[in-house]
């Protein structure tokens, strides 16, 4: 099983550009999450989808949008990238909401 | 946000020694989880302990939970170089129904 797959793994953007981070899980999990990780800040929740068809804001949602495309896929969109969004982004999934989370390998984004 | 806070932030030990790290939180929880992150990789789930549990074991890992002190500890026994990683606790504390992570504990095991 691949688990949680994120694409792309690396991306460099210019300020104002847009992009979408893709995430797919093959474990038939109900819940999916997007976190960002910054040095000294731990992981902060951006958005989550407790179940297919629902999405909710997390701790730091400003500047982001999400789409729960189906049960497998949960994408994160940056409409107008800013240098403050330079970070490592992690997608995760769990069978039950706030249960054991399975993480992808991360997407490293640099905004110039 | 009501996040877990790990202590100590960094720990360096010799291979074979035990490593202990603590996590404190501020409000009541339903469960507390510990994760490991190797450098440049995603997080890997280690143990989930529920609020009505006091201790759980998994291999060389032992987690305790003291809800009266709002704290948890993770003990790694007989450490190995491969245990070198960052360790995070995560809780659903705060009443906002979200899983929040602490800033992590960096553990270095010297061969």
mmCIF file of C-alpha atoms in Angstrom:
data_model
loop_
_atom_site.group_PDB
_atom_site.id
_atom_site.type_symbol
_atom_site.label_atom_id
_atom_site.label_comp_id
_atom_site.label_asym_id
_atom_site.label_seq_id
_atom_site.Cartn_x
_atom_site.Cartn_y
_atom_site.Cartn_z
ATOM 1 C CA UNK A 1 0.000 0.000 0.000
ATOM 2 C CA UNK A 2 1.217 3.483 -0.821
ATOM 3 C CA UNK A 3 -0.545 5.048 2.183
ATOM 4 C CA UNK A 4 -0.726 8.829 1.801
ATOM 5 C CA UNK A 5 0.766 10.269 -1.372
ATOM 6 C CA UNK A 6 1.504 13.978 -1.805
ATOM 7 C CA UNK A 7 2.466 15.787 -4.977
ATOM 8 C CA UNK A 8 4.562 17.686 -5.734
ATOM 9 C CA UNK A 9 7.399 16.971 -3.294
ATOM 10 C CA UNK A 10 9.140 20.281 -4.034
ATOM 11 C CA UNK A 11 7.895 23.516 -5.536
ATOM 12 C CA UNK A 12 9.252 27.038 -5.932
ATOM 13 C CA UNK A 13 6.756 29.812 -6.580
ATOM 14 C CA UNK A 14 6.941 33.536 -7.082
ATOM 15 C CA UNK A 15 4.841 35.823 -4.934
ATOM 16 C CA UNK A 16 1.320 36.005 -6.333
ATOM 17 C CA UNK A 17 1.402 32.720 -8.195
ATOM 18 C CA UNK A 18 -1.128 30.027 -7.446
ATOM 19 C CA UNK A 19 -0.759 26.316 -7.053
ATOM 20 C CA UNK A 20 -2.513 23.218 -5.763
ATOM 21 C CA UNK A 21 -1.015 20.544 -3.537
ATOM 22 C CA UNK A 22 -2.528 17.154 -4.175
ATOM 23 C CA UNK A 23 -3.061 14.430 -1.593
ATOM 24 C CA UNK A 24 -4.455 10.945 -2.019
ATOM 25 C CA UNK A 25 -4.844 8.051 0.420
ATOM 26 C CA UNK A 26 -5.541 4.426 -0.375
ATOM 27 C CA UNK A 27 -6.575 3.260 3.113
ATOM 28 C CA UNK A 28 -10.296 4.083 2.780
ATOM 29 C CA UNK A 29 -9.950 6.607 5.603
ATOM 30 C CA UNK A 30 -12.796 8.930 6.405
ATOM 31 C CA UNK A 31 -10.847 11.947 7.673
ATOM 32 C CA UNK A 32 -8.115 13.949 6.008
ATOM 33 C CA UNK A 33 -5.985 16.899 7.150
ATOM 34 C CA UNK A 34 -3.536 19.498 5.926
ATOM 35 C CA UNK A 35 -0.817 20.725 8.307
ATOM 36 C CA UNK A 36 2.110 23.055 7.793
ATOM 37 C CA UNK A 37 5.409 22.682 9.621
ATOM 38 C CA UNK A 38 7.706 25.596 10.271
ATOM 39 C CA UNK A 39 10.950 25.624 12.297
ATOM 40 C CA UNK A 40 10.227 26.108 15.991
ATOM 41 C CA UNK A 41 6.451 26.127 15.407
ATOM 42 C CA UNK A 42 5.591 22.458 15.334
ATOM 43 C CA UNK A 43 2.706 21.430 13.098
ATOM 44 C CA UNK A 44 -0.247 23.736 12.646
ATOM 45 C CA UNK A 45 -3.571 22.619 11.242
ATOM 46 C CA UNK A 46 -4.655 24.472 8.099
ATOM 47 C CA UNK A 47 -7.866 22.680 7.106
ATOM 48 C CA UNK A 48 -9.426 19.326 7.748
ATOM 49 C CA UNK A 49 -12.172 17.127 6.387
ATOM 50 C CA UNK A 50 -13.731 14.997 9.092
ATOM 51 C CA UNK A 51 -15.684 13.012 6.511
ATOM 52 C CA UNK A 52 -16.290 13.024 2.779
ATOM 53 C CA UNK A 53 -18.330 16.055 1.824
ATOM 54 C CA UNK A 54 -17.239 18.256 4.737
ATOM 55 C CA UNK A 55 -14.332 20.644 5.228
ATOM 56 C CA UNK A 56 -13.498 22.932 8.138
ATOM 57 C CA UNK A 57 -10.944 25.554 8.990
ATOM 58 C CA UNK A 58 -8.104 24.758 11.297
ATOM 59 C CA UNK A 59 -5.745 27.022 13.182
ATOM 60 C CA UNK A 60 -4.163 28.848 10.196
ATOM 61 C CA UNK A 61 -6.581 28.799 7.206
ATOM 62 C CA UNK A 62 -5.958 32.290 5.804
ATOM 63 C CA UNK A 63 -4.604 32.238 2.259
ATOM 64 C CA UNK A 64 -5.643 28.642 1.609
ATOM 65 C CA UNK A 65 -8.607 26.760 0.216
ATOM 66 C CA UNK A 66 -9.310 23.040 0.163
ATOM 67 C CA UNK A 67 -11.380 20.568 -1.796
ATOM 68 C CA UNK A 68 -12.391 17.089 -0.662
ATOM 69 C CA UNK A 69 -12.706 15.745 -4.198
ATOM 70 C CA UNK A 70 -13.828 12.289 -3.086
ATOM 71 C CA UNK A 71 -13.084 9.956 -0.208
ATOM 72 C CA UNK A 72 -9.497 9.411 -1.404
ATOM 73 C CA UNK A 73 -8.403 12.904 -2.371
ATOM 74 C CA UNK A 74 -7.993 16.183 -0.466
ATOM 75 C CA UNK A 75 -6.297 19.098 -2.215
ATOM 76 C CA UNK A 76 -4.895 22.338 -0.814
ATOM 77 C CA UNK A 77 -4.851 25.462 -2.984
ATOM 78 C CA UNK A 78 -2.827 28.628 -2.588
ATOM 79 C CA UNK A 79 -4.577 31.280 -4.644
ATOM 80 C CA UNK A 80 -1.932 34.003 -4.367
ATOM 81 C CA UNK A 81 1.233 32.726 -2.753
ATOM 82 C CA UNK A 82 3.090 34.853 -0.216
ATOM 83 C CA UNK A 83 6.605 34.403 1.253
ATOM 84 C CA UNK A 84 4.953 33.655 4.623
ATOM 85 C CA UNK A 85 3.580 30.474 3.061
ATOM 86 C CA UNK A 86 7.070 29.068 2.604
ATOM 87 C CA UNK A 87 6.823 25.872 4.610
ATOM 88 C CA UNK A 88 6.647 22.113 4.553
ATOM 89 C CA UNK A 89 3.093 20.929 4.038
ATOM 90 C CA UNK A 90 1.872 17.583 5.301
ATOM 91 C CA UNK A 91 -1.279 15.760 4.372
ATOM 92 C CA UNK A 92 -2.597 13.133 6.755
ATOM 93 C CA UNK A 93 -5.545 10.786 6.996
ATOM 94 C CA UNK A 94 -7.246 8.755 9.706
ATOM 95 C CA UNK A 95 -9.945 6.133 9.828
ATOM 96 C CA UNK A 96 -11.819 7.997 12.520
ATOM 97 C CA UNK A 97 -11.632 11.719 13.171
ATOM 98 C CA UNK A 98 -8.710 12.573 15.487
ATOM 99 C CA UNK A 99 -7.692 8.922 15.624
ATOM 100 C CA UNK A 100 -4.318 7.593 14.552
ATOM 101 C CA UNK A 101 -3.038 9.838 11.762
ATOM 102 C CA UNK A 102 -1.072 8.542 8.780
ATOM 103 C CA UNK A 103 1.140 11.196 7.180
ATOM 104 C CA UNK A 104 2.492 11.731 3.718
ATOM 105 C CA UNK A 105 6.157 12.538 3.142
ATOM 106 C CA UNK A 106 5.562 16.253 2.826
ATOM 107 C CA UNK A 107 5.626 18.919 0.137
ATOM 108 C CA UNK A 108 8.352 21.531 0.457
ATOM 109 C CA UNK A 109 7.188 24.885 -0.852
ATOM 110 C CA UNK A 110 9.311 27.991 -1.258
ATOM 111 C CA UNK A 111 7.711 31.303 -2.176
ATOM 112 C CA UNK A 112 10.135 33.927 -3.448
ATOM 113 C CA UNK B 1 -4.646 27.028 20.830
ATOM 114 C CA UNK B 2 -4.327 24.359 23.496
ATOM 115 C CA UNK B 3 -1.300 22.458 22.288
ATOM 116 C CA UNK B 4 0.811 19.891 24.009
ATOM 117 C CA UNK B 5 4.187 21.181 25.038
ATOM 118 C CA UNK B 6 7.093 18.781 25.128
ATOM 119 C CA UNK B 7 9.957 18.917 27.611
ATOM 120 C CA UNK B 8 12.917 18.761 27.230
ATOM 121 C CA UNK B 9 13.123 20.276 23.787
ATOM 122 C CA UNK B 10 16.384 18.514 22.947
ATOM 123 C CA UNK B 11 18.019 15.410 24.363
ATOM 124 C CA UNK B 12 21.317 13.731 23.577
ATOM 125 C CA UNK B 13 22.022 10.255 24.970
ATOM 126 C CA UNK B 14 24.329 7.284 24.461
ATOM 127 C CA UNK B 15 23.086 4.190 22.697
ATOM 128 C CA UNK B 16 21.641 1.752 25.205
ATOM 129 C CA UNK B 17 20.464 4.444 27.616
ATOM 130 C CA UNK B 18 16.822 5.271 28.236
ATOM 131 C CA UNK B 19 15.267 8.481 26.953
ATOM 132 C CA UNK B 20 12.360 10.162 28.668
ATOM 133 C CA UNK B 21 10.397 13.139 27.405
ATOM 134 C CA UNK B 22 7.327 14.823 28.773
ATOM 135 C CA UNK B 23 4.300 16.539 27.345
ATOM 136 C CA UNK B 24 1.991 18.901 29.191
ATOM 137 C CA UNK B 25 -1.362 20.259 28.127
ATOM 138 C CA UNK B 26 -3.780 22.798 29.486
ATOM 139 C CA UNK B 27 -7.337 21.489 29.301
ATOM 140 C CA UNK B 28 -9.114 18.141 29.404
ATOM 141 C CA UNK B 29 -8.486 15.636 26.633
ATOM 142 C CA UNK B 30 -10.096 12.576 25.091
ATOM 143 C CA UNK B 31 -6.815 11.158 23.924
ATOM 144 C CA UNK B 32 -3.123 11.975 23.613
ATOM 145 C CA UNK B 33 -0.880 10.673 20.858
ATOM 146 C CA UNK B 34 2.867 10.439 20.316
ATOM 147 C CA UNK B 35 4.509 10.633 16.892
ATOM 148 C CA UNK B 36 8.071 10.276 15.602
ATOM 149 C CA UNK B 37 9.574 12.229 12.703
ATOM 150 C CA UNK B 38 12.869 11.280 11.130
ATOM 151 C CA UNK B 39 14.735 14.072 9.421
ATOM 152 C CA UNK B 40 13.080 15.079 6.173
ATOM 153 C CA UNK B 41 10.254 12.562 6.518
ATOM 154 C CA UNK B 42 6.605 12.526 7.497
ATOM 155 C CA UNK B 43 5.379 11.797 11.010
ATOM 156 C CA UNK B 44 4.814 8.232 12.110
ATOM 157 C CA UNK B 45 2.268 7.341 14.770
ATOM 158 C CA UNK B 46 3.699 5.627 17.857
ATOM 159 C CA UNK B 47 1.020 5.340 20.539
ATOM 160 C CA UNK B 48 -2.456 6.679 21.321
ATOM 161 C CA UNK B 49 -3.503 6.736 24.976
ATOM 162 C CA UNK B 50 -7.045 7.548 26.020
ATOM 163 C CA UNK B 51 -7.981 9.726 28.955
ATOM 164 C CA UNK B 52 -9.182 6.727 30.977
ATOM 165 C CA UNK B 53 -5.860 4.900 30.511
ATOM 166 C CA UNK B 54 -2.773 5.414 32.663
ATOM 167 C CA UNK B 55 -0.083 3.496 30.815
ATOM 168 C CA UNK B 56 0.508 1.837 27.445
ATOM 169 C CA UNK B 57 3.397 -0.118 26.024
ATOM 170 C CA UNK B 58 4.539 -0.792 22.486
ATOM 171 C CA UNK B 59 7.823 -2.632 22.099
ATOM 172 C CA UNK B 60 10.513 -0.454 23.710
ATOM 173 C CA UNK B 61 8.093 2.435 24.153
ATOM 174 C CA UNK B 62 6.174 3.188 27.326
ATOM 175 C CA UNK B 63 3.685 6.033 27.582
ATOM 176 C CA UNK B 64 2.089 7.228 30.788
ATOM 177 C CA UNK B 65 -0.737 9.684 31.228
ATOM 178 C CA UNK B 66 -1.560 11.645 34.376
ATOM 179 C CA UNK B 67 -4.778 13.554 33.764
ATOM 180 C CA UNK B 68 -4.649 15.164 37.218
ATOM 181 C CA UNK B 69 -1.329 16.808 36.283
ATOM 182 C CA UNK B 70 -2.305 17.187 32.620
ATOM 183 C CA UNK B 71 0.901 15.542 31.519
ATOM 184 C CA UNK B 72 2.214 12.527 29.648
ATOM 185 C CA UNK B 73 5.635 10.950 29.347
ATOM 186 C CA UNK B 74 7.233 8.866 26.612
ATOM 187 C CA UNK B 75 10.018 6.492 27.647
ATOM 188 C CA UNK B 76 12.240 4.832 25.071
ATOM 189 C CA UNK B 77 14.196 2.009 26.647
ATOM 190 C CA UNK B 78 17.567 0.704 25.435
ATOM 191 C CA UNK B 79 17.833 3.416 22.803
ATOM 192 C CA UNK B 80 19.344 2.777 19.398
ATOM 193 C CA UNK B 81 20.910 5.094 16.842
ATOM 194 C CA UNK B 82 17.795 4.570 14.729
ATOM 195 C CA UNK B 83 15.732 6.245 17.478
ATOM 196 C CA UNK B 84 17.358 9.566 16.541
ATOM 197 C CA UNK B 85 14.350 11.666 15.548
ATOM 198 C CA UNK B 86 11.973 14.357 16.683
ATOM 199 C CA UNK B 87 9.099 13.236 18.890
ATOM 200 C CA UNK B 88 5.794 15.073 19.038
ATOM 201 C CA UNK B 89 2.820 14.794 21.303
ATOM 202 C CA UNK B 90 -0.620 15.690 20.006
ATOM 203 C CA UNK B 91 -3.844 16.246 21.893
ATOM 204 C CA UNK B 92 -7.432 17.151 21.256
ATOM 205 C CA UNK B 93 -7.278 19.548 24.203
ATOM 206 C CA UNK B 94 -8.901 22.940 23.983
ATOM 207 C CA UNK B 95 -12.456 21.929 23.259
ATOM 208 C CA UNK B 96 -12.235 22.886 19.580
ATOM 209 C CA UNK B 97 -12.324 19.263 18.394
ATOM 210 C CA UNK B 98 -8.990 19.522 16.595
ATOM 211 C CA UNK B 99 -5.764 17.559 16.952
ATOM 212 C CA UNK B 100 -2.988 19.978 17.886
ATOM 213 C CA UNK B 101 0.714 19.145 17.966
ATOM 214 C CA UNK B 102 3.437 20.377 20.262
ATOM 215 C CA UNK B 103 6.697 21.821 18.954
ATOM 216 C CA UNK B 104 8.555 18.551 19.296
ATOM 217 C CA UNK B 105 11.459 17.006 21.129
ATOM 218 C CA UNK B 106 14.698 16.364 19.256
ATOM 219 C CA UNK B 107 16.417 13.181 20.441
ATOM 220 C CA UNK B 108 19.921 12.275 19.328
ATOM 221 C CA UNK B 109 21.226 8.800 20.154
ATOM 222 C CA UNK B 110 24.998 8.592 19.936
ATOM 223 C CA UNK B 111 26.339 5.199 18.813
#
